Amino acid sequence: MKVVKALDEEKVGQEQAAAENKSGYIRFKKFHFIMLLFFIIFLSAGITAFVLAFGEEKVVTVEKERAEFKKFYTAYNTLNNGYFKNVDRQKLINGAINGMVESLDDPYSDYMSDEEAKSFHNTISSSFEGIGAEIQEKDGHILIVSPIKGSPAEKAGLKPNDIITSVNGKSLQGMTSTQAVTLIRGKKGTKIELTIHRPGTEAPVKVPIVRDEIPIETVYGEMVGKGIAKVQITSFSSNTAKELVTTLNDLQKKGMKGLVLDLRQNPGGLLDQAISISSMFVPKGKVVVKEQDRSGKIKEFGSQNEGNPTLPLVVLIDKGSASASEILSAAVKESAGVPLVGEKSFGKGTVQTAQDFSDGSNLKYTIAKWLTPNGNWIHKKGIMPDYPVKLPDYASLPIINPEKKLELSSSSEDVKTAQKMLKALGFNPGRTDGFFDQKTKEEVEKFQKAHKLEVNGYLKGDSTMKLMELLRDKIQKNDTQLKKAIEVLKTRMK
């Protein structure tokens, strides 16, 4: 008997469509842009004149207008008729809408231009071109939620909570996440330079990255021990549930008796996919997630039970696990008694919907809270694992700019990081205070010789890249969180 039934495609489509329509996480409604203007104007009764100034300049006059709109009309007319040069009236309206959204002080609500909206839609398409990292705006800064597995961002060493301060020298201060995405994304093969500040470090570092095609392949499975499989889900895109079905059935043929589900650094995605996947492990009829609207009304989403809820399971989470990842984690923890291992999750407990306008622009806004099966709201709090486990200290070391030369007698935070990396890889620079002395030079030479690099005694280019690559490999091999998850799983398989 297969672990997961091969679901009927039409049924899946109907269930996914229903889930999307009911939950509103990502709904795309067609709505003529000009209706937004009519909505603003016709909320008040007694319109006497409304003229879009395509030719002669005219003033909008409104009788019995709502008081809160009077200032808006006055500002629009004042700028439209009195500014020292001609204004773009479309930009004025767009700016007003953007201002309304920004006043919500919600990093997950956004007004997007047509170009920004295209980038937004790409997040659930089959692929896109860029660096491969989920970002969000927080307190006026652009933060990395999580890099995508195998992406240029991950290979460059970017981590959750890294702050992107500028792109190719242009500051991102005060930008929305979609505005930042527009700058960061670009054609495959083109180079971009990010300035990154990592919390806990003193100085920002410039990180050159070559953009690539980022395929939205979201499920990766492998056997990691006798009867034990590990499946990593990197995001929740439109085909993730189907990918997981295929992967689990393949792993069962290889002898899977227990599963570690890895949701670390998974920034989330589509709610219907989180519900479908949760249903594979939560018994039918039990609650997967709840949704609470502005009036306090709560709607429950139950397990569809399209899998094997008796399969021994352990779930891995960390501070990069957000949104749909947290929905899945909370669902299996509270409704199926599945233990969580790792670190506290990110803490995103809101649901968004998106509305397209006919000019290509888009309004994304928060419509509800989501609650765990037990009614907990994890927003800005995250989910605590049952077994807290950290990765080794060297796993959190900052990245080093490979274009910067670290040499004898130099002193910097980058040198300190390089010394710690060398030590983690079995070399002994003698110190980790950031001063590049003769001993450090000798260890760099040993490192270069051991890995068939040019032996010159300084770190730059290929030597720096190799140093970070080897450290990343060591982190993966010495995955303390995965080891603990396997240990816990074995007790559940007895």
Short mmCIF file of C-alpha atoms in Angstrom, two decimals:
data_model
loop_
_atom_site.label_atom_id
_atom_site.label_comp_id
_atom_site.label_asym_id
_atom_site.label_seq_id
_atom_site.Cartn_x
_atom_site.Cartn_y
_atom_site.Cartn_z
CA MET A 1 0.00 0.00 0.00
CA LYS A 2 1.43 3.36 -0.97
CA VAL A 3 2.11 5.94 1.69
CA VAL A 4 0.22 8.56 -0.27
CA LYS A 5 -2.54 7.88 -2.75
CA ALA A 6 -2.10 9.22 -6.24
CA LEU A 7 -4.85 11.81 -6.05
CA ASP A 8 -7.26 12.27 -8.91
CA GLU A 9 -6.10 15.41 -10.72
CA GLU A 10 -9.57 16.83 -11.17
CA LYS A 11 -10.34 16.30 -7.50
CA VAL A 12 -7.07 17.95 -6.53
CA GLY A 13 -7.88 20.90 -8.75
CA GLN A 14 -11.34 21.24 -7.26
CA GLU A 15 -10.02 20.97 -3.69
CA GLN A 16 -7.24 23.42 -4.31
CA ALA A 17 -9.60 25.87 -5.99
CA ALA A 18 -12.04 25.55 -3.12
CA ALA A 19 -9.29 26.05 -0.57
CA GLU A 20 -8.05 29.12 -2.40
CA ASN A 21 -11.53 30.57 -2.74
CA LYS A 22 -12.33 29.91 0.90
CA SER A 23 -9.03 30.93 2.44
CA GLY A 24 -8.20 33.87 0.22
CA TYR A 25 -4.47 33.41 0.70
CA ILE A 26 -3.67 34.11 -2.92
CA ARG A 27 -6.70 35.12 -4.91
CA PHE A 28 -6.40 37.06 -8.08
CA LYS A 29 -9.54 39.04 -8.92
CA LYS A 30 -9.86 41.03 -12.10
CA PHE A 31 -11.05 44.53 -11.37
CA HIS A 32 -10.85 47.57 -13.60
CA PHE A 33 -8.40 50.07 -12.18
CA ILE A 34 -10.65 53.05 -12.68
CA MET A 35 -13.22 51.48 -10.35
CA LEU A 36 -10.93 52.23 -7.44
CA LEU A 37 -11.34 55.91 -8.18
CA PHE A 38 -15.11 55.55 -8.47
CA PHE A 39 -15.10 53.64 -5.20
CA ILE A 40 -13.43 56.57 -3.48
CA ILE A 41 -15.69 59.17 -5.06
CA PHE A 42 -19.05 57.43 -4.90
CA LEU A 43 -18.78 56.48 -1.25
CA SER A 44 -20.29 59.93 -0.75
CA ALA A 45 -23.72 60.81 -2.10
CA GLY A 46 -24.56 63.65 -4.42
CA ILE A 47 -21.78 63.76 -7.00
CA THR A 48 -22.25 66.84 -9.19
CA ALA A 49 -19.16 66.58 -11.35
CA PHE A 50 -16.27 64.19 -11.79
CA VAL A 51 -13.91 64.80 -14.67
CA LEU A 52 -10.73 62.91 -15.36
CA ALA A 53 -8.59 65.65 -16.85
CA PHE A 54 -7.66 64.15 -20.17
CA GLY A 55 -7.87 67.54 -21.82
CA GLU A 56 -8.94 70.77 -20.12
CA GLU A 57 -7.97 71.05 -16.46
CA LYS A 58 -11.10 70.86 -14.29
CA VAL A 59 -11.69 70.70 -10.58
CA VAL A 60 -13.49 67.80 -8.95
CA THR A 61 -16.51 69.09 -7.04
CA VAL A 62 -18.45 66.96 -4.64
CA GLU A 63 -21.58 67.69 -2.66
CA LYS A 64 -22.09 66.10 0.74
CA GLU A 65 -18.67 64.49 0.45
CA ARG A 66 -17.38 62.38 3.29
CA ALA A 67 -15.21 64.60 5.45
CA GLU A 68 -12.20 62.28 5.30
CA PHE A 69 -12.03 62.64 1.50
CA LYS A 70 -12.15 66.45 1.40
CA LYS A 71 -8.45 66.75 2.15
CA PHE A 72 -7.68 64.13 -0.52
CA TYR A 73 -9.59 66.02 -3.22
CA THR A 74 -8.04 69.32 -2.18
CA ALA A 75 -4.51 67.89 -2.27
CA TYR A 76 -5.11 66.28 -5.67
CA ASN A 77 -6.52 69.47 -7.19
CA THR A 78 -3.85 71.65 -5.63
CA LEU A 79 -0.99 69.58 -7.05
CA ASN A 80 -2.71 68.92 -10.36
CA ASN A 81 -3.44 72.61 -11.00
CA GLY A 82 -0.79 74.48 -9.04
CA TYR A 83 2.45 72.50 -9.04
CA PHE A 84 5.24 74.43 -10.83
CA LYS A 85 5.35 71.87 -13.64
CA ASN A 86 2.89 69.42 -15.15
CA VAL A 87 2.29 66.37 -12.99
CA ASP A 88 1.56 62.76 -13.94
CA ARG A 89 -1.97 62.35 -12.65
CA GLN A 90 -1.68 58.56 -12.73
CA LYS A 91 1.35 58.81 -10.45
CA LEU A 92 -0.58 61.01 -8.05
CA ILE A 93 -3.32 58.40 -7.76
CA ASN A 94 -0.83 55.54 -7.48
CA GLY A 95 1.04 57.46 -4.81
CA ALA A 96 -2.17 58.02 -2.87
CA ILE A 97 -3.01 54.31 -2.98
CA ASN A 98 0.54 53.39 -1.98
CA GLY A 99 0.32 55.84 0.90
CA MET A 100 -2.90 54.24 2.14
CA VAL A 101 -1.29 50.82 2.14
CA GLU A 102 1.89 52.05 3.85
CA SER A 103 -0.21 53.65 6.60
CA LEU A 104 -1.33 50.15 7.61
CA ASP A 105 2.21 49.51 8.86
CA ASP A 106 1.92 45.93 7.61
CA PRO A 107 4.97 44.47 5.82
CA TYR A 108 2.72 41.93 4.08
CA SER A 109 0.38 44.47 2.49
CA ASP A 110 1.62 46.22 -0.62
CA TYR A 111 0.57 48.21 -3.67
CA MET A 112 2.57 47.18 -6.73
CA SER A 113 3.16 48.76 -10.10
CA ASP A 114 2.70 46.57 -13.16
CA GLU A 115 6.41 45.67 -13.15
CA GLU A 116 6.38 44.85 -9.44
CA ALA A 117 3.20 42.81 -9.88
CA LYS A 118 4.89 40.67 -12.53
CA SER A 119 7.62 39.82 -10.03
CA PHE A 120 4.96 38.98 -7.45
CA HIS A 121 3.17 36.60 -9.81
CA ASN A 122 6.48 34.92 -10.66
CA THR A 123 6.77 33.72 -7.07
CA ILE A 124 4.23 30.97 -7.78
CA SER A 125 5.21 30.24 -11.39
CA SER A 126 7.42 27.39 -12.57
CA SER A 127 10.59 29.47 -12.50
CA PHE A 128 12.02 32.98 -12.42
CA GLU A 129 15.39 34.63 -12.84
CA GLY A 130 17.14 36.25 -9.91
CA ILE A 131 19.18 35.36 -6.82
CA GLY A 132 16.64 33.04 -5.18
CA ALA A 133 15.77 34.50 -1.80
CA GLU A 134 12.51 35.31 -0.04
CA ILE A 135 12.57 38.80 1.46
CA GLN A 136 10.29 41.01 3.54
CA GLU A 137 10.20 44.62 4.70
CA LYS A 138 10.50 45.18 8.44
CA ASP A 139 10.93 48.47 10.25
CA GLY A 140 12.06 50.19 7.06
CA HIS A 141 14.65 47.49 6.25
CA ILE A 142 14.67 44.64 3.74
CA LEU A 143 15.32 41.32 5.48
CA ILE A 144 16.01 37.92 4.02
CA VAL A 145 13.45 35.41 5.27
CA SER A 146 15.17 32.48 3.62
CA PRO A 147 17.35 31.67 0.58
CA ILE A 148 16.03 29.00 -1.77
CA LYS A 149 17.87 25.67 -1.74
CA GLY A 150 20.64 25.56 -4.35
CA SER A 151 20.12 29.20 -5.34
CA PRO A 152 22.85 31.81 -5.95
CA ALA A 153 21.73 33.45 -2.68
CA GLU A 154 22.34 30.25 -0.71
CA LYS A 155 25.68 29.61 -2.42
CA ALA A 156 26.77 33.16 -1.61
CA GLY A 157 26.12 32.44 2.07
CA LEU A 158 23.04 34.60 2.66
CA LYS A 159 21.12 33.69 5.82
CA PRO A 160 17.68 34.39 7.33
CA ASN A 161 17.51 37.84 8.98
CA ASP A 162 20.39 39.24 6.92
CA ILE A 163 19.56 42.86 6.12
CA ILE A 164 20.03 44.00 2.51
CA THR A 165 20.99 47.66 2.83
CA SER A 166 21.66 48.39 -0.86
CA VAL A 167 21.58 46.88 -4.35
CA ASN A 168 24.35 47.95 -6.72
CA GLY A 169 24.96 50.95 -4.48
CA LYS A 170 21.29 52.01 -4.34
CA SER A 171 19.92 52.17 -0.81
CA LEU A 172 16.84 50.09 -0.01
CA GLN A 173 16.00 52.15 3.07
CA GLY A 174 12.25 52.77 3.18
CA MET A 175 11.47 50.57 0.16
CA THR A 176 8.71 47.98 0.14
CA SER A 177 9.62 44.35 -0.42
CA THR A 178 8.18 44.38 -3.95
CA GLN A 179 10.19 47.47 -4.85
CA ALA A 180 13.30 45.72 -3.57
CA VAL A 181 12.46 42.55 -5.53
CA THR A 182 12.26 44.61 -8.73
CA LEU A 183 15.83 45.79 -8.17
CA ILE A 184 17.19 42.41 -7.09
CA ARG A 185 15.71 40.25 -9.82
CA GLY A 186 17.20 40.28 -13.30
CA LYS A 187 18.26 38.18 -16.24
CA LYS A 188 20.26 35.01 -15.82
CA GLY A 189 24.00 35.62 -16.03
CA THR A 190 23.89 39.25 -14.94
CA LYS A 191 25.83 40.32 -11.88
CA ILE A 192 24.43 42.12 -8.85
CA GLU A 193 26.15 43.42 -5.73
CA LEU A 194 24.26 43.37 -2.45
CA THR A 195 25.41 45.15 0.67
CA ILE A 196 24.53 42.90 3.59
CA HIS A 197 24.45 43.61 7.31
CA ARG A 198 24.17 40.56 9.51
CA PRO A 199 22.81 41.14 13.02
CA GLY A 200 25.58 40.64 15.58
CA THR A 201 28.33 41.80 13.24
CA GLU A 202 29.87 45.25 13.18
CA ALA A 203 30.37 46.12 9.54
CA PRO A 204 28.30 45.46 6.40
CA VAL A 205 29.82 43.40 3.61
CA LYS A 206 29.41 43.62 -0.16
CA VAL A 207 28.33 40.36 -1.75
CA PRO A 208 28.57 39.92 -5.54
CA ILE A 209 26.06 37.40 -6.91
CA VAL A 210 25.44 36.20 -10.45
CA ARG A 211 21.73 35.84 -11.15
CA ASP A 212 20.43 32.53 -12.43
CA GLU A 213 17.21 30.78 -13.33
CA ILE A 214 15.49 29.72 -10.13
CA PRO A 215 13.31 26.67 -10.81
CA ILE A 216 10.44 26.20 -8.43
CA GLU A 217 11.27 22.60 -7.61
CA THR A 218 10.18 22.44 -4.02
CA VAL A 219 10.59 18.86 -2.77
CA TYR A 220 13.87 16.95 -2.30
CA GLY A 221 13.95 13.44 -0.83
CA GLU A 222 16.66 10.97 0.17
CA MET A 223 17.26 7.98 2.43
CA VAL A 224 19.46 8.97 5.38
CA GLY A 225 19.51 5.73 7.34
CA LYS A 226 18.02 2.27 7.57
CA GLY A 227 14.31 2.77 6.94
CA ILE A 228 14.65 6.53 7.51
CA ALA A 229 13.96 9.11 4.82
CA LYS A 230 14.43 12.86 4.83
CA VAL A 231 12.29 15.12 2.68
CA GLN A 232 13.00 18.83 2.41
CA ILE A 233 10.24 21.18 1.28
CA THR A 234 11.75 24.52 0.25
CA SER A 235 8.52 26.44 -0.40
CA PHE A 236 4.80 25.89 -0.95
CA SER A 237 4.16 26.48 -4.65
CA SER A 238 1.29 25.35 -6.85
CA ASN A 239 2.62 21.80 -7.40
CA THR A 240 4.29 21.10 -4.05
CA ALA A 241 1.67 18.63 -2.80
CA LYS A 242 1.91 16.60 -6.01
CA GLU A 243 5.73 16.69 -5.84
CA LEU A 244 5.55 15.38 -2.28
CA VAL A 245 3.19 12.54 -3.25
CA THR A 246 5.63 11.41 -5.94
CA THR A 247 8.64 11.72 -3.66
CA LEU A 248 7.07 9.81 -0.76
CA ASN A 249 5.92 6.96 -2.99
CA ASP A 250 9.42 6.72 -4.46
CA LEU A 251 10.99 6.66 -0.98
CA GLN A 252 8.59 3.96 0.17
CA LYS A 253 9.87 1.76 -2.64
CA LYS A 254 13.36 2.33 -1.21
CA GLY A 255 12.28 1.07 2.20
CA MET A 256 11.04 4.16 4.04
CA LYS A 257 9.57 3.29 7.44
CA GLY A 258 9.89 6.71 9.07
CA LEU A 259 10.21 10.30 7.83
CA VAL A 260 12.03 13.49 8.80
CA LEU A 261 10.24 16.40 7.14
CA ASP A 262 12.65 19.33 6.81
CA LEU A 263 10.97 22.75 6.75
CA ARG A 264 14.04 24.76 7.71
CA GLN A 265 14.51 28.00 5.79
CA ASN A 266 11.16 27.46 4.07
CA PRO A 267 9.53 30.92 3.77
CA GLY A 268 6.04 29.55 3.06
CA GLY A 269 3.72 30.02 0.09
CA LEU A 270 0.21 28.87 -0.80
CA LEU A 271 -2.23 28.03 1.97
CA ASP A 272 -4.05 25.34 0.00
CA GLN A 273 -0.76 23.47 -0.38
CA ALA A 274 -0.09 23.65 3.35
CA ILE A 275 -3.57 22.22 4.01
CA SER A 276 -3.15 19.43 1.43
CA ILE A 277 0.26 18.42 2.79
CA SER A 278 -0.89 18.61 6.41
CA SER A 279 -3.72 16.26 5.45
CA MET A 280 -1.17 13.62 4.53
CA PHE A 281 -0.14 13.37 8.20
CA VAL A 282 -3.16 14.60 10.21
CA PRO A 283 -6.09 12.17 10.75
CA LYS A 284 -9.25 12.97 8.86
CA GLY A 285 -11.62 15.34 10.61
CA LYS A 286 -9.01 16.95 12.84
CA VAL A 287 -8.30 20.66 12.46
CA VAL A 288 -5.35 21.72 10.31
CA VAL A 289 -5.66 25.50 10.62
CA LYS A 290 -8.12 28.20 11.65
CA GLU A 291 -8.72 31.56 10.05
CA GLN A 292 -10.01 34.59 11.97
CA ASP A 293 -11.42 37.60 10.13
CA ARG A 294 -11.67 41.22 11.29
CA SER A 295 -14.95 40.62 13.08
CA GLY A 296 -13.47 37.79 15.11
CA LYS A 297 -15.33 35.07 13.21
CA ILE A 298 -13.27 31.87 13.05
CA LYS A 299 -13.35 29.37 10.22
CA GLU A 300 -11.81 25.92 10.58
CA PHE A 301 -10.07 23.88 7.89
CA GLY A 302 -10.05 20.16 8.57
CA SER A 303 -7.74 17.44 7.35
CA GLN A 304 -8.63 16.01 3.94
CA ASN A 305 -6.77 12.83 4.95
CA GLU A 306 -5.15 12.10 1.60
CA GLY A 307 -2.22 10.15 3.02
CA ASN A 308 -0.94 7.97 5.83
CA PRO A 309 -1.23 9.70 9.21
CA THR A 310 0.31 6.67 10.95
CA LEU A 311 3.72 7.10 9.30
CA PRO A 312 6.28 7.89 12.06
CA LEU A 313 7.19 11.54 11.52
CA VAL A 314 9.45 14.26 12.94
CA VAL A 315 9.52 17.82 11.60
CA LEU A 316 12.55 20.14 11.47
CA ILE A 317 12.05 23.91 11.80
CA ASP A 318 14.26 26.98 12.28
CA LYS A 319 14.05 30.77 12.25
CA GLY A 320 13.66 30.68 8.45
CA SER A 321 10.50 28.54 8.65
CA ALA A 322 7.61 30.93 8.05
CA SER A 323 3.95 31.20 7.10
CA ALA A 324 2.77 27.99 5.40
CA SER A 325 5.71 26.15 6.98
CA GLU A 326 4.40 27.17 10.37
CA ILE A 327 0.85 26.16 9.44
CA LEU A 328 2.09 22.66 8.59
CA SER A 329 4.30 22.46 11.68
CA ALA A 330 1.52 23.56 14.03
CA ALA A 331 -0.99 21.24 12.35
CA VAL A 332 1.06 18.06 12.78
CA LYS A 333 2.19 19.07 16.28
CA GLU A 334 -1.22 19.92 17.72
CA SER A 335 -3.49 17.59 15.72
CA ALA A 336 -1.24 14.56 15.23
CA GLY A 337 1.24 14.72 18.13
CA VAL A 338 4.26 15.02 15.84
CA PRO A 339 7.40 16.38 17.59
CA LEU A 340 9.24 19.41 16.24
CA VAL A 341 13.04 19.66 16.34
CA GLY A 342 15.32 22.66 15.76
CA GLU A 343 14.88 26.34 16.54
CA LYS A 344 11.93 28.69 17.06
CA SER A 345 10.21 29.49 13.77
CA PHE A 346 9.90 32.92 12.13
CA GLY A 347 6.43 33.93 13.32
CA LYS A 348 4.14 34.98 10.43
CA GLY A 349 0.51 34.48 11.35
CA THR A 350 -1.43 36.46 8.76
CA VAL A 351 -3.22 35.62 5.52
CA GLN A 352 -2.99 37.73 2.37
CA THR A 353 -5.07 38.08 -0.77
CA ALA A 354 -4.14 39.85 -4.01
CA GLN A 355 -6.26 41.92 -6.38
CA ASP A 356 -5.12 42.70 -9.91
CA PHE A 357 -6.09 45.88 -11.75
CA SER A 358 -6.50 46.08 -15.51
CA ASP A 359 -3.42 48.29 -15.91
CA GLY A 360 -1.26 45.47 -14.52
CA SER A 361 -0.86 46.92 -11.03
CA ASN A 362 -1.77 44.90 -7.99
CA LEU A 363 -2.96 45.32 -4.41
CA LYS A 364 -1.83 42.68 -1.90
CA TYR A 365 -3.27 43.03 1.57
CA THR A 366 -3.85 41.11 4.77
CA ILE A 367 -7.38 39.76 5.21
CA ALA A 368 -7.15 37.56 8.29
CA LYS A 369 -5.11 35.97 11.03
CA TRP A 370 -4.43 32.27 10.91
CA LEU A 371 -4.52 30.30 14.15
CA THR A 372 -3.12 26.90 15.07
CA PRO A 373 -5.57 24.02 15.69
CA ASN A 374 -5.50 24.91 19.40
CA GLY A 375 -6.33 28.54 18.61
CA ASN A 376 -2.85 30.02 19.13
CA TRP A 377 -1.73 33.06 17.12
CA ILE A 378 2.00 32.69 16.52
CA HIS A 379 2.50 36.05 14.78
CA LYS A 380 5.83 37.64 15.78
CA LYS A 381 6.23 34.86 18.35
CA GLY A 382 6.96 31.79 16.26
CA ILE A 383 6.57 28.12 17.21
CA MET A 384 8.86 26.60 19.82
CA PRO A 385 10.22 23.14 18.95
CA ASP A 386 9.74 20.23 21.34
CA TYR A 387 13.46 19.55 21.07
CA PRO A 388 15.45 22.81 20.82
CA VAL A 389 18.71 22.17 18.96
CA LYS A 390 21.13 24.70 17.50
CA LEU A 391 23.59 24.23 14.69
CA PRO A 392 27.32 24.62 15.53
CA ASP A 393 28.52 28.20 16.11
CA TYR A 394 30.39 28.23 12.81
CA ALA A 395 27.08 27.75 10.99
CA SER A 396 26.18 31.36 11.77
CA LEU A 397 29.42 32.96 10.60
CA PRO A 398 28.90 35.90 8.23
CA ILE A 399 29.86 35.79 4.59
CA ILE A 400 33.12 37.25 3.26
CA ASN A 401 33.33 39.42 0.17
CA PRO A 402 35.48 37.35 -2.22
CA GLU A 403 36.55 40.50 -4.05
CA LYS A 404 38.18 41.90 -0.92
CA LYS A 405 41.82 40.98 -0.33
CA LEU A 406 42.65 39.71 3.16
CA GLU A 407 46.43 39.77 3.59
CA LEU A 408 49.31 40.03 6.05
CA SER A 409 49.04 42.90 8.56
CA SER A 410 45.43 43.67 7.65
CA SER A 411 42.81 43.83 10.39
CA SER A 412 39.03 43.58 9.96
CA GLU A 413 35.85 41.70 10.77
CA ASP A 414 36.34 39.73 7.54
CA VAL A 415 39.74 38.54 8.76
CA LYS A 416 38.15 37.46 12.05
CA THR A 417 35.51 35.50 10.15
CA ALA A 418 38.14 33.88 7.91
CA GLN A 419 40.18 32.83 10.95
CA LYS A 420 37.11 31.20 12.51
CA MET A 421 36.34 29.42 9.24
CA LEU A 422 39.89 28.10 8.99
CA LYS A 423 39.69 26.85 12.58
CA ALA A 424 36.36 25.12 11.91
CA LEU A 425 37.93 23.35 8.92
CA GLY A 426 40.84 21.98 10.96
CA PHE A 427 43.46 24.68 10.41
CA ASN A 428 45.02 26.63 13.27
CA PRO A 429 45.49 30.34 12.61
CA GLY A 430 46.43 30.80 16.29
CA ARG A 431 44.05 33.69 16.82
CA THR A 432 40.52 34.79 15.90
CA ASP A 433 40.69 38.48 16.78
CA GLY A 434 40.75 39.78 13.19
CA PHE A 435 44.47 40.57 12.87
CA PHE A 436 46.13 38.85 9.89
CA ASP A 437 49.51 37.86 11.31
CA GLN A 438 52.28 35.56 10.06
CA LYS A 439 50.64 32.49 11.64
CA THR A 440 47.38 33.23 9.84
CA LYS A 441 49.30 33.61 6.57
CA GLU A 442 50.95 30.22 7.07
CA GLU A 443 47.60 28.53 7.70
CA VAL A 444 46.10 30.17 4.62
CA GLU A 445 48.99 28.75 2.60
CA LYS A 446 48.36 25.28 4.08
CA PHE A 447 44.67 25.61 3.19
CA GLN A 448 45.47 26.67 -0.38
CA LYS A 449 47.96 23.85 -0.85
CA ALA A 450 45.55 21.25 0.56
CA HIS A 451 42.85 22.27 -1.92
CA LYS A 452 45.08 22.84 -4.96
CA LEU A 453 44.64 26.59 -5.03
CA GLU A 454 47.25 29.20 -5.88
CA VAL A 455 49.51 29.38 -2.82
CA ASN A 456 49.96 33.10 -2.20
CA GLY A 457 49.19 33.45 1.51
CA TYR A 458 46.22 35.79 1.17
CA LEU A 459 42.49 35.27 0.75
CA LYS A 460 40.68 36.59 -2.29
CA GLY A 461 38.56 35.27 -5.13
CA ASP A 462 38.77 31.47 -5.52
CA SER A 463 40.42 30.99 -2.12
CA THR A 464 37.65 32.86 -0.31
CA MET A 465 34.93 31.09 -2.28
CA LYS A 466 36.50 27.69 -1.56
CA LEU A 467 36.74 28.51 2.14
CA MET A 468 33.03 29.32 2.34
CA GLU A 469 32.07 26.34 0.17
CA LEU A 470 33.92 23.88 2.41
CA LEU A 471 32.40 25.39 5.52
CA ARG A 472 28.93 25.03 4.01
CA ASP A 473 29.67 21.37 3.24
CA LYS A 474 30.80 20.80 6.82
CA ILE A 475 27.61 22.37 8.19
CA GLN A 476 25.56 19.97 6.08
CA LYS A 477 27.59 16.95 7.18
CA ASN A 478 27.54 17.96 10.85
CA ASP A 479 23.84 18.78 10.92
CA THR A 480 23.14 18.56 14.66
CA GLN A 481 19.45 19.30 14.14
CA LEU A 482 19.00 16.48 11.63
CA LYS A 483 20.92 14.08 13.89
CA LYS A 484 18.57 14.87 16.77
CA ALA A 485 15.52 14.48 14.51
CA ILE A 486 16.71 11.02 13.44
CA GLU A 487 17.30 10.09 17.08
CA VAL A 488 13.76 11.14 18.04
CA LEU A 489 12.30 9.39 14.99
CA LYS A 490 13.93 6.10 15.90
CA THR A 491 12.14 6.10 19.24
CA ARG A 492 8.82 6.61 17.41
CA MET A 493 9.53 3.76 14.99
CA LYS A 494 9.92 1.13 17.74
#
